[in-house]
Short mmCIF file of C-alpha atoms in Angstrom, two decimals:
data_model
loop_
_atom_site.label_atom_id
_atom_site.label_comp_id
_atom_site.label_asym_id
_atom_site.label_seq_id
_atom_site.Cartn_x
_atom_site.Cartn_y
_atom_site.Cartn_z
CA MET A 1 -0.12 0.05 0.09
CA VAL A 2 1.35 3.49 -1.23
CA ASP A 3 0.91 6.53 1.06
CA VAL A 4 -0.84 9.47 0.14
CA GLY A 5 1.98 11.45 -0.13
CA THR A 6 3.94 9.13 -2.64
CA LEU A 7 0.76 9.00 -4.66
CA ILE A 8 0.23 12.64 -5.02
CA TRP A 9 3.90 13.12 -6.07
CA LEU A 10 3.98 10.08 -8.50
CA SER A 11 0.61 11.85 -10.01
CA PHE A 12 1.94 15.10 -10.02
CA ARG A 13 5.80 14.35 -11.29
CA PRO A 14 4.47 13.58 -14.79
CA LEU A 15 2.37 16.94 -15.31
CA ILE A 16 5.86 18.88 -14.12
CA LYS A 17 7.49 17.67 -17.10
CA LEU A 18 4.21 18.06 -19.29
CA VAL A 19 4.05 21.66 -17.92
CA LEU A 20 7.43 22.59 -18.91
CA CYS A 21 7.19 20.83 -22.54
CA VAL A 22 3.99 22.77 -23.27
CA GLY A 23 5.54 25.98 -21.45
CA SER A 24 8.45 26.02 -23.69
CA GLY A 25 6.02 26.06 -26.87
CA PHE A 26 4.10 28.86 -25.36
CA VAL A 27 7.09 30.79 -24.28
CA ILE A 28 8.63 30.75 -27.65
CA THR A 29 5.46 31.31 -29.67
CA LYS A 30 4.77 34.58 -27.50
CA ALA A 31 8.29 35.65 -28.16
CA ASP A 32 7.78 35.37 -31.63
CA ILE A 33 10.92 32.80 -32.15
CA PHE A 34 8.59 30.01 -33.41
CA PRO A 35 6.35 31.41 -35.99
CA ALA A 36 2.94 29.74 -37.31
CA ILE A 37 4.39 28.42 -40.44
CA ALA A 38 7.08 26.83 -38.22
CA ALA A 39 4.63 25.17 -35.70
CA ARG A 40 2.90 23.82 -38.93
CA GLY A 41 6.16 22.28 -40.08
CA ALA A 42 6.80 20.72 -36.88
CA GLY A 43 3.18 19.45 -36.37
CA GLN A 44 3.67 17.70 -39.80
CA VAL A 45 7.01 16.05 -38.71
CA ALA A 46 5.40 14.69 -35.66
CA LEU A 47 1.94 13.88 -37.42
CA ASN A 48 3.86 11.73 -40.34
CA ILE A 49 7.26 10.76 -39.13
CA THR A 50 7.87 10.63 -35.60
CA GLY A 51 4.19 9.56 -34.50
CA PRO A 52 4.27 6.72 -36.59
CA CYS A 53 7.63 5.63 -35.65
CA LEU A 54 6.57 5.67 -31.82
CA MET A 55 3.64 3.58 -32.50
CA PHE A 56 5.36 1.13 -34.26
CA SER A 57 8.32 0.77 -32.07
CA LYS A 58 5.98 0.33 -28.82
CA ILE A 59 3.02 -1.89 -30.79
CA LEU A 60 5.66 -4.73 -31.88
CA PRO A 61 7.11 -5.67 -28.66
CA ALA A 62 3.73 -4.98 -26.54
CA PHE A 63 1.35 -7.03 -28.65
CA SER A 64 1.02 -10.72 -29.09
CA THR A 65 -1.61 -13.33 -29.74
CA LYS A 66 -1.72 -14.07 -25.77
CA ASN A 67 -2.93 -10.32 -25.22
CA ILE A 68 -4.71 -9.27 -28.37
CA HIS A 69 -7.90 -9.74 -26.80
CA VAL A 70 -7.54 -6.45 -24.72
CA LEU A 71 -8.46 -4.51 -27.86
CA ALA A 72 -12.18 -5.63 -26.92
CA PRO A 73 -12.13 -3.49 -23.53
CA LEU A 74 -9.98 -0.60 -25.18
CA PHE A 75 -12.31 0.05 -27.92
CA ALA A 76 -15.39 -0.27 -25.70
CA ILE A 77 -14.13 1.99 -23.00
CA ALA A 78 -13.42 4.49 -26.03
CA ALA A 79 -16.89 4.28 -27.49
CA ILE A 80 -18.45 4.83 -24.02
CA TYR A 81 -16.18 7.50 -23.26
CA GLN A 82 -17.09 9.24 -26.57
CA THR A 83 -20.80 8.60 -26.41
CA MET A 84 -20.71 10.18 -22.69
CA GLY A 85 -18.96 13.36 -24.06
CA MET A 86 -21.28 13.86 -27.01
CA VAL A 87 -24.37 13.31 -24.86
CA MET A 88 -22.92 15.49 -22.26
CA ALA A 89 -22.28 18.34 -25.11
CA LEU A 90 -25.98 17.74 -25.90
CA PHE A 91 -26.97 18.58 -22.83
CA VAL A 92 -25.05 21.80 -22.37
CA LYS A 93 -26.42 22.94 -25.86
CA GLN A 94 -29.86 22.39 -24.59
CA LEU A 95 -29.33 24.29 -21.34
CA PHE A 96 -26.95 27.13 -22.29
CA TRP A 97 -26.74 29.15 -25.55
CA VAL A 98 -23.90 28.27 -27.82
CA PRO A 99 -23.03 30.32 -30.72
CA HIS A 100 -24.47 29.25 -34.00
CA ARG A 101 -20.92 28.94 -35.93
CA PHE A 102 -20.35 26.05 -32.91
CA ARG A 103 -23.50 24.65 -32.66
CA TYR A 104 -22.33 21.40 -34.07
CA GLY A 105 -18.74 21.97 -32.86
CA ILE A 106 -19.71 21.53 -29.22
CA ILE A 107 -20.54 18.10 -29.77
CA ALA A 108 -17.39 17.48 -31.48
CA ALA A 109 -15.62 19.00 -28.37
CA GLY A 110 -17.44 16.88 -26.35
CA GLY A 111 -16.81 13.54 -28.02
CA TRP A 112 -13.06 13.81 -29.05
CA GLY A 113 -10.34 14.10 -26.31
CA ASN A 114 -6.73 14.48 -26.59
CA CYS A 115 -5.94 10.94 -26.88
CA GLY A 116 -2.47 11.66 -28.55
CA ASP A 117 0.37 13.68 -26.85
CA LEU A 118 -0.64 14.21 -23.23
CA PRO A 119 -1.86 10.54 -22.13
CA THR A 120 1.27 9.37 -23.72
CA ALA A 121 3.30 11.84 -22.17
CA VAL A 122 1.91 11.24 -18.58
CA VAL A 123 1.50 7.20 -18.86
CA MET A 124 5.15 6.89 -20.24
CA SER A 125 6.47 8.94 -17.19
CA LEU A 126 4.30 7.15 -14.54
CA ALA A 127 4.69 3.44 -16.36
CA ALA A 128 8.54 4.22 -16.05
CA ASN A 129 8.82 4.17 -12.22
CA SER A 130 7.62 2.05 -9.32
CA PRO A 131 5.04 0.70 -8.77
CA PHE A 132 4.79 0.07 -12.46
CA LYS A 133 7.53 -2.45 -13.94
CA GLY A 134 9.57 0.27 -15.83
CA GLN A 135 10.14 -0.23 -19.68
CA GLU A 136 8.11 -3.37 -20.14
CA ASP A 137 4.70 -1.56 -18.66
CA GLN A 138 5.87 1.64 -20.81
CA ASP A 139 5.96 -0.15 -23.91
CA LEU A 140 2.65 -1.71 -23.08
CA SER A 141 0.69 1.29 -21.95
CA VAL A 142 1.99 3.29 -25.34
CA ALA A 143 0.49 -0.03 -27.25
CA TYR A 144 -2.76 0.38 -25.42
CA ILE A 145 -2.93 3.86 -26.14
CA SER A 146 -1.99 3.44 -29.68
CA ALA A 147 -5.28 1.32 -30.13
CA LEU A 148 -7.22 4.00 -28.48
CA ILE A 149 -5.52 6.54 -30.90
CA LEU A 150 -6.75 4.43 -33.63
CA PHE A 151 -10.52 4.35 -32.53
CA TYR A 152 -10.66 8.07 -32.12
CA THR A 153 -8.80 8.80 -35.36
CA PHE A 154 -11.06 6.21 -37.25
CA THR A 155 -14.23 7.94 -35.98
CA PHE A 156 -12.90 11.52 -36.53
CA PHE A 157 -11.85 11.13 -40.45
CA PRO A 158 -12.64 7.62 -42.10
CA LEU A 159 -16.30 7.95 -40.08
CA GLY A 160 -16.95 11.75 -40.65
CA GLY A 161 -16.62 13.10 -37.15
CA HIS A 162 -14.96 16.21 -38.66
CA ASN A 163 -18.14 16.83 -40.46
CA LEU A 164 -19.82 18.38 -37.41
CA VAL A 165 -17.17 20.83 -37.45
CA LYS A 166 -17.83 21.34 -41.41
CA LYS A 167 -21.55 21.70 -40.85
CA ASP A 168 -21.28 24.80 -38.31
CA PHE A 169 -19.88 26.75 -41.22
CA GLU A 170 -23.04 25.77 -43.56
CA GLY A 171 -25.64 28.39 -44.17
CA PRO A 172 -26.42 31.65 -42.98
CA ASP A 173 -25.00 33.18 -39.84
CA VAL A 174 -27.37 33.79 -37.14
CA GLU A 175 -27.13 36.53 -34.60
CA PRO A 176 -26.36 35.55 -30.95
CA GLU A 177 -29.55 37.37 -29.92
CA GLU A 178 -31.82 34.97 -32.29
CA VAL A 179 -30.03 31.95 -31.10
CA GLN A 180 -30.71 33.12 -27.23
CA SER A 181 -34.77 33.80 -28.14
CA ALA A 182 -34.64 30.54 -29.96
CA LEU A 183 -33.10 28.87 -26.57
CA ARG A 184 -35.79 30.73 -24.25
CA GLN A 185 -38.90 29.45 -26.48
CA ARG A 186 -37.40 25.92 -26.23
CA GLN A 187 -36.83 26.16 -22.66
CA THR A 188 -40.48 27.03 -22.36
CA ARG A 189 -41.71 24.24 -24.44
CA LEU A 190 -39.72 21.91 -22.13
CA ILE A 191 -41.14 23.56 -18.80
CA ARG A 192 -44.46 23.04 -20.09
CA SER A 193 -44.19 19.54 -21.11
CA PHE A 194 -42.64 19.16 -17.68
CA ARG A 195 -45.80 20.62 -16.03
CA GLY A 196 -47.79 18.24 -17.85
CA ILE A 197 -46.00 15.20 -16.55
CA TRP A 198 -45.72 16.54 -12.70
CA PRO A 199 -48.31 19.05 -11.81
CA CYS A 200 -47.06 19.66 -8.58
CA SER A 201 -44.10 21.67 -10.42
CA SER A 202 -46.56 23.92 -11.78
CA ALA A 203 -46.05 27.01 -9.69
CA ILE A 204 -42.48 27.02 -10.60
CA GLY A 205 -42.87 26.67 -14.41
CA ALA A 206 -45.82 29.54 -14.14
CA ASP A 207 -43.07 31.70 -12.58
CA THR A 208 -40.41 30.76 -15.17
CA GLU A 209 -42.83 31.12 -18.06
CA LYS A 210 -44.04 34.62 -16.54
CA ALA A 211 -40.28 35.57 -16.57
CA HIS A 212 -39.89 34.49 -20.12
CA ALA A 213 -42.95 36.29 -20.90
CA GLU A 214 -42.04 39.54 -19.49
CA GLY A 215 -38.67 39.28 -21.33
CA SER A 216 -40.38 38.50 -24.27
CA GLY A 217 -42.92 41.71 -23.87
CA GLU A 218 -40.08 43.84 -23.57
CA GLU A 219 -38.25 42.36 -26.74
CA LYS A 220 -41.72 42.49 -28.92
CA SER A 221 -42.22 46.39 -27.39
CA ALA A 222 -38.72 47.13 -29.01
CA GLU A 223 -38.98 45.44 -32.39
CA ASN A 224 -42.37 47.10 -32.62
CA ASP A 225 -41.11 50.61 -31.75
CA ALA A 226 -38.14 49.86 -34.65
CA ALA A 227 -40.66 48.53 -37.07
CA MET A 228 -42.86 51.65 -36.69
CA ALA A 229 -39.99 54.13 -37.37
CA GLN A 230 -38.77 51.68 -40.51
CA ARG A 231 -42.35 52.12 -41.68
CA GLN A 232 -42.25 56.16 -41.40
CA ASP A 233 -38.73 56.25 -43.38
CA ASP A 234 -40.38 54.09 -45.84
CA SER A 235 -43.79 55.65 -46.10
CA GLU A 236 -42.55 57.97 -49.06
CA GLU A 237 -41.98 55.17 -51.15
CA PRO A 238 -43.88 51.83 -50.15
CA ARG A 239 -42.37 48.19 -51.44
CA VAL A 240 -44.76 46.52 -53.74
CA HIS A 241 -43.94 42.81 -54.46
CA TRP A 242 -45.86 40.34 -57.17
CA ASN A 243 -48.11 37.86 -55.82
CA GLU A 244 -47.21 34.90 -58.29
CA ALA A 245 -50.52 33.40 -57.36
CA SER A 246 -52.52 36.50 -58.60
CA CYS A 247 -53.23 37.36 -62.07
CA PRO A 248 -50.44 39.24 -63.93
CA GLY A 249 -50.17 42.66 -63.39
CA THR A 250 -51.91 42.95 -60.04
CA PRO A 251 -49.51 44.27 -57.18
CA VAL A 252 -49.66 43.12 -53.57
CA GLU A 253 -48.52 45.70 -51.04
CA ARG A 254 -46.24 44.03 -48.05
CA PRO A 255 -44.37 45.48 -45.20
CA SER A 256 -40.98 46.28 -45.90
CA THR A 257 -38.13 44.69 -43.78
CA ARG A 258 -34.44 45.19 -44.19
CA ARG A 259 -33.58 41.97 -45.08
CA HIS A 260 -35.34 39.04 -47.04
CA VAL A 261 -33.60 35.72 -47.10
CA SER A 262 -35.25 32.77 -49.62
CA PHE A 263 -34.22 29.01 -48.45
CA PHE A 264 -34.13 26.60 -50.90
CA GLU A 265 -34.54 22.79 -50.30
CA ASP A 266 -30.77 22.60 -50.01
CA GLY A 267 -30.21 25.26 -47.89
CA SER A 268 -28.68 27.84 -50.04
CA THR A 269 -29.82 31.24 -49.53
CA ALA A 270 -30.79 34.06 -52.14
CA VAL A 271 -29.40 37.71 -51.94
CA PRO A 272 -30.94 40.44 -49.79
CA THR A 273 -33.84 41.88 -51.60
CA GLU A 274 -33.07 45.74 -50.89
CA GLY A 275 -34.43 48.55 -52.50
CA PRO A 276 -37.94 49.38 -54.03
CA THR A 277 -39.47 47.07 -56.68
CA ARG A 278 -41.99 48.50 -59.07
CA PRO A 279 -44.32 46.69 -61.09
CA PRO A 280 -45.28 48.02 -64.63
CA SER A 281 -48.70 49.93 -64.01
CA ILE A 282 -51.92 48.71 -65.17
CA ASP A 283 -53.01 52.02 -66.85
CA GLY A 284 -51.22 53.62 -69.99
CA GLU A 285 -48.67 52.08 -72.07
CA GLU A 286 -46.75 50.69 -69.28
CA GLY A 287 -49.74 48.17 -68.70
CA SER A 288 -49.47 46.49 -71.81
CA PRO A 289 -49.80 42.75 -72.32
CA ASP A 290 -46.37 42.62 -74.00
CA LEU A 291 -44.72 44.40 -71.16
CA ALA A 292 -46.66 42.39 -68.68
CA LEU A 293 -45.25 38.89 -70.58
CA SER A 294 -42.04 40.34 -70.86
CA HIS A 295 -41.73 41.06 -66.96
CA LEU A 296 -42.79 37.91 -66.26
CA HIS A 297 -40.76 36.18 -68.63
CA LYS A 298 -37.82 38.05 -66.91
CA MET A 299 -39.35 36.93 -63.49
CA LYS A 300 -39.03 33.14 -64.31
CA VAL A 301 -35.35 33.64 -65.69
CA ASP A 302 -34.38 35.15 -62.57
CA ARG A 303 -35.84 32.03 -60.51
CA GLN A 304 -34.11 29.75 -62.85
CA LEU A 305 -30.86 31.40 -62.12
CA LEU A 306 -31.58 31.46 -58.33
CA SER A 307 -32.74 27.95 -58.53
CA PRO A 308 -30.56 25.15 -56.54
CA PRO A 309 -27.78 23.10 -58.73
CA PRO A 310 -28.71 19.84 -59.98
CA ARG A 311 -28.05 17.13 -57.22
CA ARG A 312 -25.35 14.84 -57.65
CA SER A 313 -26.33 11.23 -58.65
CA LYS A 314 -25.98 8.81 -55.45
CA GLY A 315 -23.00 6.63 -57.24
CA LEU A 316 -20.79 10.02 -57.13
CA VAL A 317 -21.48 10.76 -53.57
CA ALA A 318 -20.83 7.01 -52.13
CA TRP A 319 -17.66 7.27 -54.25
CA ASP A 320 -16.71 10.62 -52.65
CA ILE A 321 -17.49 8.85 -49.14
CA VAL A 322 -15.21 5.73 -50.21
CA LYS A 323 -12.43 8.19 -51.39
CA ALA A 324 -12.54 10.02 -48.04
CA PHE A 325 -12.36 7.28 -46.32
CA LEU A 326 -9.57 5.67 -47.85
CA LYS A 327 -7.32 8.72 -47.75
CA SER A 328 -8.00 8.81 -44.05
CA ILE A 329 -7.03 5.21 -43.68
CA CYS A 330 -3.91 6.07 -45.47
CA MET A 331 -2.66 8.55 -43.12
CA PRO A 332 0.72 7.80 -41.97
CA LEU A 333 -0.70 7.33 -37.94
CA SER A 334 -3.06 5.07 -38.86
CA LEU A 335 -1.32 3.25 -41.36
CA ALA A 336 1.51 2.62 -38.99
CA ILE A 337 -0.87 1.66 -36.28
CA ILE A 338 -2.78 -0.89 -38.85
CA ILE A 339 0.15 -2.31 -40.06
CA SER A 340 1.82 -2.78 -36.72
CA PHE A 341 -0.65 -5.23 -35.42
CA PRO A 342 -0.35 -7.68 -38.30
CA ILE A 343 3.48 -7.72 -38.04
CA ALA A 344 3.35 -8.15 -34.10
CA LEU A 345 0.83 -10.89 -34.15
CA ILE A 346 2.56 -12.96 -37.08
CA THR A 347 5.51 -14.73 -35.54
CA PRO A 348 7.45 -15.09 -38.45
CA LEU A 349 7.12 -11.26 -39.39
CA LYS A 350 7.61 -10.08 -35.69
CA ALA A 351 10.91 -12.22 -35.78
CA LEU A 352 12.37 -10.28 -38.42
CA PHE A 353 12.64 -7.00 -36.48
CA LEU A 354 12.87 -8.38 -33.06
CA PRO A 355 14.11 -11.71 -31.05
CA VAL A 356 11.11 -14.10 -30.67
CA ALA A 357 11.37 -16.82 -27.83
CA GLY A 358 10.89 -20.43 -29.43
CA PHE A 359 11.50 -19.18 -33.24
CA ASN A 360 14.64 -19.31 -35.18
CA MET A 361 15.04 -16.51 -37.64
CA HIS A 362 18.63 -16.56 -39.59
CA PRO A 363 20.34 -13.39 -38.02
CA ALA A 364 22.22 -10.51 -39.79
CA PRO A 365 25.78 -10.20 -39.96
CA ASP A 366 25.91 -8.47 -36.28
CA GLY A 367 23.93 -11.32 -34.70
CA GLU A 368 20.46 -8.89 -34.87
CA PRO A 369 17.26 -9.95 -36.77
CA PRO A 370 17.26 -8.95 -40.21
CA LEU A 371 15.33 -5.90 -39.99
CA ALA A 372 16.19 -5.09 -36.71
CA VAL A 373 17.92 -1.62 -38.14
CA ILE A 374 14.27 -0.43 -39.34
CA TYR A 375 13.00 -1.37 -35.45
CA ASP A 376 15.92 0.89 -33.96
CA PHE A 377 15.17 3.78 -36.36
CA ALA A 378 11.75 3.67 -35.29
CA GLN A 379 12.66 3.74 -31.60
CA PHE A 380 15.26 6.43 -32.67
CA MET A 381 12.68 8.80 -34.21
CA GLY A 382 10.00 7.72 -32.03
CA GLY A 383 11.81 9.21 -28.83
CA ALA A 384 11.23 12.81 -30.23
CA SER A 385 7.25 12.30 -30.67
CA VAL A 386 6.03 13.23 -27.32
CA PRO A 387 8.44 16.41 -26.67
CA LEU A 388 7.74 17.53 -30.07
CA ASN A 389 3.82 17.25 -29.92
CA LEU A 390 4.06 18.81 -26.67
CA VAL A 391 6.04 22.18 -27.93
CA CYS A 392 3.44 22.27 -30.64
CA LEU A 393 0.28 22.26 -28.19
CA GLY A 394 1.95 24.71 -26.23
CA SER A 395 2.09 26.92 -29.03
CA ALA A 396 -1.32 26.34 -30.60
CA LEU A 397 -2.65 27.20 -27.02
CA ALA A 398 -0.26 30.57 -27.18
CA ARG A 399 -2.33 31.46 -30.40
CA LEU A 400 -5.55 30.88 -28.84
CA ASN A 401 -6.99 34.33 -28.48
CA VAL A 402 -10.06 35.41 -26.74
CA PRO A 403 -10.17 39.59 -27.00
CA ARG A 404 -11.07 41.08 -23.79
CA SER A 405 -13.84 43.08 -25.26
CA GLN A 406 -15.58 39.87 -26.18
CA TRP A 407 -15.29 38.60 -22.70
CA SER A 408 -18.96 40.16 -21.86
CA SER A 409 -20.32 38.12 -24.87
CA LEU A 410 -19.08 34.72 -24.25
CA PRO A 411 -21.44 31.98 -23.44
CA LEU A 412 -19.94 31.07 -20.15
CA GLY A 413 -22.66 28.98 -19.02
CA ALA A 414 -22.11 26.57 -21.98
CA ILE A 415 -18.22 26.93 -21.48
CA MET A 416 -17.84 26.12 -17.92
CA SER A 417 -20.26 23.59 -18.17
CA LEU A 418 -18.53 21.63 -20.96
CA ALA A 419 -15.23 22.06 -18.97
CA VAL A 420 -16.50 20.74 -15.66
CA GLY A 421 -18.32 18.01 -17.59
CA ARG A 422 -15.42 16.89 -19.44
CA MET A 423 -13.00 17.25 -16.56
CA VAL A 424 -14.89 16.37 -13.15
CA ILE A 425 -18.19 14.47 -13.85
CA MET A 426 -16.67 12.50 -16.80
CA PRO A 427 -13.61 11.19 -14.66
CA ILE A 428 -16.17 10.51 -11.93
CA LEU A 429 -18.42 8.48 -14.22
CA GLY A 430 -15.22 6.70 -15.93
CA VAL A 431 -14.03 5.34 -12.33
CA LEU A 432 -17.53 4.03 -11.74
CA ILE A 433 -17.69 2.26 -15.18
CA CYS A 434 -14.11 0.87 -15.07
CA GLU A 435 -14.67 -0.44 -11.25
CA GLY A 436 -17.75 -2.17 -12.63
CA LEU A 437 -16.00 -3.50 -15.59
CA ILE A 438 -13.05 -4.59 -13.54
CA SER A 439 -15.59 -6.58 -11.21
CA LEU A 440 -17.09 -8.33 -13.82
CA ASP A 441 -13.57 -9.14 -15.45
CA PHE A 442 -14.34 -7.42 -18.82
CA ILE A 443 -11.08 -5.31 -17.89
CA SER A 444 -8.56 -8.14 -16.69
CA LYS A 445 -8.10 -7.91 -12.95
CA GLU A 446 -4.46 -8.90 -13.59
CA ASP A 447 -3.49 -6.40 -16.15
CA ARG A 448 -2.88 -3.25 -13.94
CA VAL A 449 -1.64 -1.06 -17.08
CA LEU A 450 -5.07 -1.61 -18.72
CA GLN A 451 -6.96 -0.76 -15.82
CA PHE A 452 -4.94 2.59 -15.19
CA ILE A 453 -5.13 3.42 -18.91
CA CYS A 454 -8.93 2.79 -19.20
CA ILE A 455 -9.45 5.03 -16.14
CA PHE A 456 -6.99 7.81 -16.81
CA PHE A 457 -8.71 7.96 -20.39
CA SER A 458 -11.78 9.83 -18.87
CA CYS A 459 -9.74 12.90 -17.80
CA LEU A 460 -8.75 14.42 -21.54
CA PRO A 461 -9.72 17.58 -22.60
CA THR A 462 -10.91 18.51 -26.04
CA GLN A 463 -8.36 17.41 -28.65
CA THR A 464 -6.42 20.72 -30.26
CA THR A 465 -6.91 18.79 -33.53
CA GLN A 466 -10.39 20.60 -33.66
CA VAL A 467 -8.29 23.97 -33.82
CA TYR A 468 -7.06 23.27 -36.79
CA ILE A 469 -10.00 21.38 -38.59
CA THR A 470 -12.03 24.65 -37.74
CA GLN A 471 -9.54 26.95 -38.95
CA VAL A 472 -9.79 25.08 -42.30
CA TYR A 473 -13.68 25.08 -42.71
CA SER A 474 -14.28 28.61 -41.39
CA GLY A 475 -12.78 29.81 -44.40
CA THR A 476 -11.31 32.89 -42.32
CA GLY A 477 -8.51 30.93 -40.42
CA SER A 478 -9.89 31.67 -37.01
CA ALA A 479 -11.38 29.32 -34.37
CA GLU A 480 -12.46 31.83 -31.72
CA HIS A 481 -15.46 30.19 -30.40
CA LEU A 482 -13.67 26.79 -29.76
CA SER A 483 -10.41 28.57 -28.16
CA ALA A 484 -12.91 30.05 -25.41
CA PHE A 485 -14.07 26.30 -24.76
CA LEU A 486 -10.50 25.03 -24.64
CA ILE A 487 -8.65 27.58 -22.47
CA PRO A 488 -10.80 26.39 -19.23
CA GLN A 489 -10.24 22.54 -19.87
CA TYR A 490 -6.73 22.62 -19.97
CA ILE A 491 -6.55 24.86 -16.78
CA ILE A 492 -8.62 22.40 -14.94
CA MET A 493 -6.84 19.52 -16.24
CA PHE A 494 -3.63 19.79 -14.12
CA LEU A 495 -5.86 19.41 -10.86
CA SER A 496 -8.19 16.74 -12.37
CA MET A 497 -5.59 14.61 -13.78
CA THR A 498 -3.32 14.67 -10.84
CA VAL A 499 -6.29 13.84 -8.53
CA LEU A 500 -7.36 11.04 -10.74
CA SER A 501 -4.04 9.68 -11.22
CA ALA A 502 -3.53 9.45 -7.62
CA TYR A 503 -6.99 7.70 -6.87
CA ALA A 504 -6.29 5.35 -9.90
CA LEU A 505 -2.67 4.26 -8.26
CA GLN A 506 -4.36 4.03 -4.85
CA LEU A 507 -7.26 1.64 -6.54
CA ILE A 508 -5.17 -0.37 -8.55
CA PHE A 509 -2.16 -0.83 -6.40
#
């Protein structure tokens, strides 16, 4: 039994190394020594060279036919945590207002945690020391993490999780006031349905509904005043629109609005229709049948120009999905993990890289396996993966910027709820779930590394990969909404990870 002070130190020590690495990237970025183009280059090196080498060098010695069954609990835990995070994000979205350009991104932020550099750095440091078994448990821990990385990468790219971020930037923008108004209406409907189920709550519901009604009344009064002023401004030149259902040449007056948007079936929008539209008069020469027919023909041509583009065939859409799937599978990191597992499980292939007990492989002139030099290269390059990733993480955090002028307009309720949900509530639920699965022996009672990994992965902040994806899909290179949601999570992370690691070590050992 390890005493409490030792547990706290063992849990906090890896985070000190993590903070120093992340802080290095943060400082050199703020000092303009590590520009954005250099950070992107370092990120590409980590993603396409050092990361795959690390996965290959750890999976090969760690996995065999004797322990491949651990993939089932690892994938199950990953699916449980991902579902929990997405459901939690949906609850946050229902209870608090979320910016329109982050309405789907918050679901991605809840479902996909930082499963790469952070857990690898912390768990490698922990597993290298007592009470773990040193290098053996260190290799095993990274191999287990690689399976979880494969799951999260597979669901985010090939299976289309990144499309949640893409959907945020489809369609016209919506002002925060309109989003908040829609949220209040939705909450009112929920309160009414709640009162229908539990009549005893009618008094609370009535008070809340009354408050919403008073707020709505003030908003409607302001809107009526604005509309009155607008009608006075436009009284000298009223707008007249054609009613297509009426006979040609019959104008129908409608109240003027500042912006008119038409929605097609595919979600595209027409341009705002500003300025007066004057139909031909039915008196005099302007009302001649030829001119009326000409005007109707022009309207028909305009509608054809504004009509949505023809839909692509299902075959082409399916082919695009298949291409995107194959492209994601062929990413170097995913490919390295996928290739490493068969080599680790097939003894003749594994013996080409590593000595295998009970199997005789003709050695190279130096007495090592024939392809041992490739394994040595992977080990050497993989050693740079974690520090490089952490430096890039610090650089990314340094570039997250939330202007002070926008602090008052931030969705603080949603920001703090998601941070507390991911970094406090999910670890508590994760411990309970893992204890239940351990008692059922679904998670092996003998494999302490597996138990620790399953518990630790419940306490991960949102992945920084979403920042890069958001910058790509936004069209402006910005990710201001996501920045506000990330910063509190990474602040809470240091305390919650320390507490969770200490409790997990006490529980396991």
